[in-house]
Coordinates of C-alpha atoms and ligand atoms in Angstrom, one line a residue:
X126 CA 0.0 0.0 0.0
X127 CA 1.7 3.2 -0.8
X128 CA 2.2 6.2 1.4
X129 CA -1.3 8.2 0.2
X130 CA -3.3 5.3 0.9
X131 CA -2.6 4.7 4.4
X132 CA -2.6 8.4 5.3
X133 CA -6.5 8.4 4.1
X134 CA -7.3 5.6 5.9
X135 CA -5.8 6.9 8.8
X136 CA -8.0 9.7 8.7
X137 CA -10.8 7.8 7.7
X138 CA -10.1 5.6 11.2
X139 CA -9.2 8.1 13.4
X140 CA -13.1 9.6 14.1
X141 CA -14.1 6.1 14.7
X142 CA -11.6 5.3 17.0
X143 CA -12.0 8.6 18.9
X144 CA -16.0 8.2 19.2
X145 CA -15.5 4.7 21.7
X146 CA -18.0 2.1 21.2
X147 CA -21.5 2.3 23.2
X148 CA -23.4 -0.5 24.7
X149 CA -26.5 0.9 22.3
X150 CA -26.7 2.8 19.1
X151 CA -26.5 6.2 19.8
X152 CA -29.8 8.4 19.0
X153 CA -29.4 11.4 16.7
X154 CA -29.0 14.8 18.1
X155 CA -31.8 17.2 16.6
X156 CA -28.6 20.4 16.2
X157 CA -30.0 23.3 14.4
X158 CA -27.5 26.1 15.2
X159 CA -29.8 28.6 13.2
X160 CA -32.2 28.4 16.1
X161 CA -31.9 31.3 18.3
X162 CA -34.8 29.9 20.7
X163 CA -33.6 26.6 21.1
X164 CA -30.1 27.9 21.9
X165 CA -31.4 30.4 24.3
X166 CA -33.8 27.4 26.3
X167 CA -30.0 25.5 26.1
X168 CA -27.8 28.5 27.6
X169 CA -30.5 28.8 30.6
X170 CA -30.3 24.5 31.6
X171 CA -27.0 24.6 30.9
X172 CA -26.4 27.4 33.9
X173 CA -28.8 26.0 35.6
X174 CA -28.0 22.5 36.2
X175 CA -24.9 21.7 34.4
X176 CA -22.3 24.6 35.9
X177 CA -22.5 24.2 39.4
X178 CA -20.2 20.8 38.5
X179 CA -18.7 21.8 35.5
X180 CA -17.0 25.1 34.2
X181 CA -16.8 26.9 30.5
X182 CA -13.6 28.1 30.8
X183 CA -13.4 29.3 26.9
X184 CA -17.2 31.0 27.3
X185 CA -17.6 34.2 28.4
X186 CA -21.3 35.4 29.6
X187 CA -21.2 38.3 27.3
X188 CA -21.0 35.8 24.0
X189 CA -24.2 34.8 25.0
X190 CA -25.4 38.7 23.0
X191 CA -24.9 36.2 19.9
X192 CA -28.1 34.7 20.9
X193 CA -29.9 37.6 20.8
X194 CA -30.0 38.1 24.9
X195 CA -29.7 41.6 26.1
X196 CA -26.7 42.4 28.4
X197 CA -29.7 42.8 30.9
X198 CA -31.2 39.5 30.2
X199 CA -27.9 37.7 30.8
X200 CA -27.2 39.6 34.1
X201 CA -30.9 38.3 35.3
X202 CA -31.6 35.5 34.4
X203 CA -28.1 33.4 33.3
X204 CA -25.7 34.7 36.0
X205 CA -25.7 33.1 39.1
X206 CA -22.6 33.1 40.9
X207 CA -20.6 36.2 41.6
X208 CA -19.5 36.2 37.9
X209 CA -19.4 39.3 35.8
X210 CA -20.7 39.5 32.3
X211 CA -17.4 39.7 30.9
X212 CA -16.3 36.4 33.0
X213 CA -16.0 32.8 31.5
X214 CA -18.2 30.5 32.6
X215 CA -16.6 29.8 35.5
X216 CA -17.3 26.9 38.6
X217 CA -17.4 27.6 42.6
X218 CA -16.3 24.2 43.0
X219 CA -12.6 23.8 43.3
X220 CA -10.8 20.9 41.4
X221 CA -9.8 18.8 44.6
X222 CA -12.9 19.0 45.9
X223 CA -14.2 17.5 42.9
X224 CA -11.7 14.6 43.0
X225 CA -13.2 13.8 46.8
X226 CA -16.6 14.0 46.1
X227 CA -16.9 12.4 42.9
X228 CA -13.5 10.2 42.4
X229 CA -13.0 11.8 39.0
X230 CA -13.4 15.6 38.5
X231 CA -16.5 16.7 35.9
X232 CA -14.1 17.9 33.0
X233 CA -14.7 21.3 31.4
X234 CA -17.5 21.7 29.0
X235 CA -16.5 23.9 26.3
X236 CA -16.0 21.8 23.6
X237 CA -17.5 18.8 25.1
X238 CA -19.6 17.8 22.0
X239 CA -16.1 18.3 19.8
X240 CA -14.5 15.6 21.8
X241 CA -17.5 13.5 22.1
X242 CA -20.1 14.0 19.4
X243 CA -23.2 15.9 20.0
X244 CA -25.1 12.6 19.1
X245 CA -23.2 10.7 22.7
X246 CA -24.0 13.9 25.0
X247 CA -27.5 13.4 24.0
X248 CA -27.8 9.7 24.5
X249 CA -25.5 10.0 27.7
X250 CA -28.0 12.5 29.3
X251 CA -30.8 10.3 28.5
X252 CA -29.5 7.1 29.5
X253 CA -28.9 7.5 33.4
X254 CA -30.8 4.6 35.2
X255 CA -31.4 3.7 38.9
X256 CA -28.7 1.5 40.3
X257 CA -28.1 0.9 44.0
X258 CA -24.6 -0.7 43.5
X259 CA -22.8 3.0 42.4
X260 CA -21.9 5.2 45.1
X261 CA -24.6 8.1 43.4
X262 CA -27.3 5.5 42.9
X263 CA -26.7 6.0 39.2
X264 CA -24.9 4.3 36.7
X265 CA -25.4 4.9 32.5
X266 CA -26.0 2.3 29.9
X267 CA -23.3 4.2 27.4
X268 CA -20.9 5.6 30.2
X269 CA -20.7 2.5 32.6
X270 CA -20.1 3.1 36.2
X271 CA -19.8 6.9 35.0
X272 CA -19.0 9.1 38.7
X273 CA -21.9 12.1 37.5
X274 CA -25.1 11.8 39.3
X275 CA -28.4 12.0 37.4
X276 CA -28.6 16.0 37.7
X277 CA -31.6 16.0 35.6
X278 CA -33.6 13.4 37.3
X279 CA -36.2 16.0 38.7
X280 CA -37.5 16.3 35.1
X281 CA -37.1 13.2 33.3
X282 CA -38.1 11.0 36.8
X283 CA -36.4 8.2 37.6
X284 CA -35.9 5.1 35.2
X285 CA -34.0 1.5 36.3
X286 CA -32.6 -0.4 33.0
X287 CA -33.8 -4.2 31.7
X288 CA -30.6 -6.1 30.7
X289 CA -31.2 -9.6 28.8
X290 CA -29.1 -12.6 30.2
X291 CA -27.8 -14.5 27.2
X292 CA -25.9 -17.8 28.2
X293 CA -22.4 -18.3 25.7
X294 CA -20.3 -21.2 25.1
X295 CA -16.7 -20.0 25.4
X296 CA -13.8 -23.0 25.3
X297 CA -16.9 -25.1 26.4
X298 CA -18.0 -23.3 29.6
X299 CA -21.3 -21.7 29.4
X300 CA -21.2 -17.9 30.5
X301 CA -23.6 -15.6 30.9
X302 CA -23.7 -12.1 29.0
X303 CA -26.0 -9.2 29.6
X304 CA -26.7 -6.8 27.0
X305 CA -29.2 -4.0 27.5
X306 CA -32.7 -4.3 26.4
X307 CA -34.8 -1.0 27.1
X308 CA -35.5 1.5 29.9
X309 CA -38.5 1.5 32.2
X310 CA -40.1 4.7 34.1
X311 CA -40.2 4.0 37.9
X312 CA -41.4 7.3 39.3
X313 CA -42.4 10.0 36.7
X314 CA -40.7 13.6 36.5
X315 CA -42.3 17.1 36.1
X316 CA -41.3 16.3 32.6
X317 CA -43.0 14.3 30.2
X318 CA -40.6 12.2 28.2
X319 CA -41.1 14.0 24.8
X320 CA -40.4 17.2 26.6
X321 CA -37.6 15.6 28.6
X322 CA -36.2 14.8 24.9
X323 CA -36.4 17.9 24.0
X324 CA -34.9 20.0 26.7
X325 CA -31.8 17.6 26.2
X326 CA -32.1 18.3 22.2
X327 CA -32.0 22.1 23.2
X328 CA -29.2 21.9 25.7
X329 CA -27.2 19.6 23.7
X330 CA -27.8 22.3 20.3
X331 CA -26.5 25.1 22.7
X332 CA -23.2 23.0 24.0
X333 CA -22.7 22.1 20.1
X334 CA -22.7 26.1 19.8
X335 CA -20.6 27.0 22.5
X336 CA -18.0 24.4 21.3
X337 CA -17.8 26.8 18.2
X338 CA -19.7 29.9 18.4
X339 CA -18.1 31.5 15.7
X340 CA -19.5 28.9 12.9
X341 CA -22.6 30.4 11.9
X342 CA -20.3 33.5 11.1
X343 CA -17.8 31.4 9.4
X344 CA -19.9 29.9 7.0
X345 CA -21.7 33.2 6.4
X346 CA -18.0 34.8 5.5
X347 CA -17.1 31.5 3.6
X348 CA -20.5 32.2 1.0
X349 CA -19.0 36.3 0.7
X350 CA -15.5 34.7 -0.2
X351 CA -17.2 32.7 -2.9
X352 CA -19.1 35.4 -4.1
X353 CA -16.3 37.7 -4.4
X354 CA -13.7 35.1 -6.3
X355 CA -16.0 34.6 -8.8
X356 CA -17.0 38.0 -9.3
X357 CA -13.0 39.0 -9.7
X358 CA -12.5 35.8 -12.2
X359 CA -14.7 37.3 -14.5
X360 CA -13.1 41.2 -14.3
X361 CA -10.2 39.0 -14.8
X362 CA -10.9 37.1 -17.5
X363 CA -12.0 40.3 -19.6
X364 CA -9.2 42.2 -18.5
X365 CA -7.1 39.2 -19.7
X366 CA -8.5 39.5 -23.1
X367 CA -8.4 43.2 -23.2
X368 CA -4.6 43.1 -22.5
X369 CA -3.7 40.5 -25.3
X370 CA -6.5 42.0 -27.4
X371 CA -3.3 43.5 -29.4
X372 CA -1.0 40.5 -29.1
X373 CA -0.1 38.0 -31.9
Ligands
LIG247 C1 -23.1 17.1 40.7 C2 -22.1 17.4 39.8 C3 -22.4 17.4 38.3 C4 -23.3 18.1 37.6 C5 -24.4 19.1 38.2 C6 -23.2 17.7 36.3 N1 -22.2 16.9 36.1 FE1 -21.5 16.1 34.3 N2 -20.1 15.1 35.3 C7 -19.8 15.1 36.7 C8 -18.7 14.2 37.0 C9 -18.1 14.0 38.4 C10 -18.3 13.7 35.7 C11 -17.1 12.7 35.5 C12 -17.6 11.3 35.4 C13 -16.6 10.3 35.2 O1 -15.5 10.5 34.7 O2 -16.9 9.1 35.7 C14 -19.2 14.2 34.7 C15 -19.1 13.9 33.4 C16 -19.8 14.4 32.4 C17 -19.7 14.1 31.0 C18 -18.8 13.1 30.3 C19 -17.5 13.6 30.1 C20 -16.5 12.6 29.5 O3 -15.3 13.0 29.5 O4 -16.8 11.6 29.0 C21 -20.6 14.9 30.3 C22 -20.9 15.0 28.8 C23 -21.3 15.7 31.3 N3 -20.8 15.4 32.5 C24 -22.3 16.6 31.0 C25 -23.0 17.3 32.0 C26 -24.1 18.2 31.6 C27 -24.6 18.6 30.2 C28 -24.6 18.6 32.8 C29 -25.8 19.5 33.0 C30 -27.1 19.0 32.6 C31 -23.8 18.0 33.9 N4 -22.9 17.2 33.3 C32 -24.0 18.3 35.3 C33 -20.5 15.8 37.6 C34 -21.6 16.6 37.3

C-alpha cells in the first residue's frame, strides 16, 4: 500500500476510533445552530444545572449577546454566581474538591460535543438509570459506572434499566452475557418524556454552539468569499482578453 493510501485511511479511522464504542446505538441529536430559541432554552439548563459541577472556561457570559439576549437578560436571568458579564463560565467548585466527592473531577464543558459528538451527549443525558450498586445510585448504559449523578432526574423522573441474560459457550463453559434491552419509568418527573427529549435536544444544540460559536459566522463569511472570487474571475478574464487583445 503506498504512502497516500494509508494516510487516508488513517483519517478515515481516526473519528471512529476517537467516538468509543457504546453498549446501544446512539440516538441522533436534533442540532440546528440557526435556532436562536432553542439555543437560548439551552444557555439557561445549561447554567442552571450543568455549571455548578462543570465550568466553560473558553465561554464568556457576554457571547451569549450572539443569541440575541440583552446584556440585561444575561445579568438576570443566566448569572448566578458572583460572575461578571465579561467572565467565562466559571465553577465555585474547586478541582480537589471535585476529586473527593466524585472520584474523578466533571471535565470542562466547552468543547465537550467536539471531543464527544453531540449525538453521545445526548444519548448520555438520557441514559442514566437507577442502580443501588454505584456510590450516586446512578450508573449509565453508554458511560458504565460513569461518577456524574443524574442531575436531571427532577425532570425526566427516575428510570431502572432491563438487561437480557444471554448464556455463551466460550472454550466449552457456558457464560452468561447481559446486553441492555430498554428503559423502564419508575417514578415519573415534572417532565413528560417527549419534553424531557427535548430539553436535552436544546441543551445539547446550545453546547454544540458553545463548542464553536463563531460557525454560523464562518460559513456566512465562507458564502461572501465565494461570491467575491468569482465575481473577480470574471473582471479578470475580460481584463485578460483586453490586455492581449493587441498581441499576436
Ligand atoms: C453534581 C455534579 C455534576 C453536575 C451538576 C453535572 N455533572 Fe457532568 N459530570 C460530573 C462528573 C463527576 C463527571 C465525571 C464522570 C466520570 O468521569 O466518571 C461528569 C461527566 C460528564 C460528561 C462526560 C465527560 C467525559 O469525559 O466523558 C458529560 C458529557 C457531562 N458530565 C455533561 C453534563 C451536563 C450537560 C450537565 C448539566 C445537565 C452536567 N454534566 C451536570 C458531575 C456533574
Amino acid at each position: 500500500m503506498n504512502i497516500l493510501k494509508s494516510i487516508l485511511l488513517l483519517a478515515a479511522l481516526l473519528p471512529g476510533l476517537a467516538l468509543a464504542e457504546t453498549a446501544i446505538p446512539l440516538d441522533h441529536a436534533p442540532i440546528d445552530l440557526a435556532n436562536k430559541a432553542s439555543l437560548q432554552r439551552g444557555a439557561h439548563t445549561f447554567v442552571n444545572y450543568c455549571l455548578s459541577c462543570h465550568s466553560a472556561e473558553y465561554m464568556r457570559y457576554s457571547r451569549l449577546e450572539d443569541l440575541g439576549l440583552t446584556e440585561d437578560q444575561i445579568k438576570k436571568n443566566l448569572l448566578f454566581t458572583r460572575n461578571k458579564v465579561g467572565d467565562t463560565m466559571t465553577v465555585a467548585m474547586r478541582p480537589g474538591d471535585a476529586k473527593k466527592w466524585f472520584g474523578n473531577p466533571p471535565p470542562d464543558l466547552s468543547v465537550i460535543t467536539k471531543a464527544l459528538g453531540p449525538n453521545f451527549v445526548y444519548t448520555y443525558l438520557r441514559s442514566f438509570y437507577r442502580d443501588p450498586k454505584r456510590p450516586t445510585g446512578w450508573n449509565n448504559v453508554v458511560f458504565p459506572n460513569v461518577a456524574m449523578p443524574n442531575v436531571l432526574a427532577n425532570l425526566q423522573g427516575d428510570q431502572v434499566a432491563v438487561f437480557k441474560t444471554h448464556v455463551d459457550m466460550v472454550d466449552g463453559k457456558p457464560e452468561k452475557e447481559e446486553t441492555f434491552s430498554h428503559f423502564e419509568l419508575v417514578k415519573d418527573g415534572s417532565m413528560t418524556p417527549a419534553q424531557y427529549n427535548a430539553m436535552v435536544g436544546d441543551l445539547v444544540n446550545y453546547l454544540t454552539w458553545m463548542s464553536e460559536p463563531a460557525k454560523e459566522q464562518r460559513l456566512h463569511t465562507g458564502v461572501y468569499v465565494m461570491v467575491f472570487l468569482f465575481i473577480f474571475f470574471i473582471i479578470a478574464y475580460f481584463l485578460k482578453k483586453e490586455f492581449w487583445k493587441d498581441v499576436h
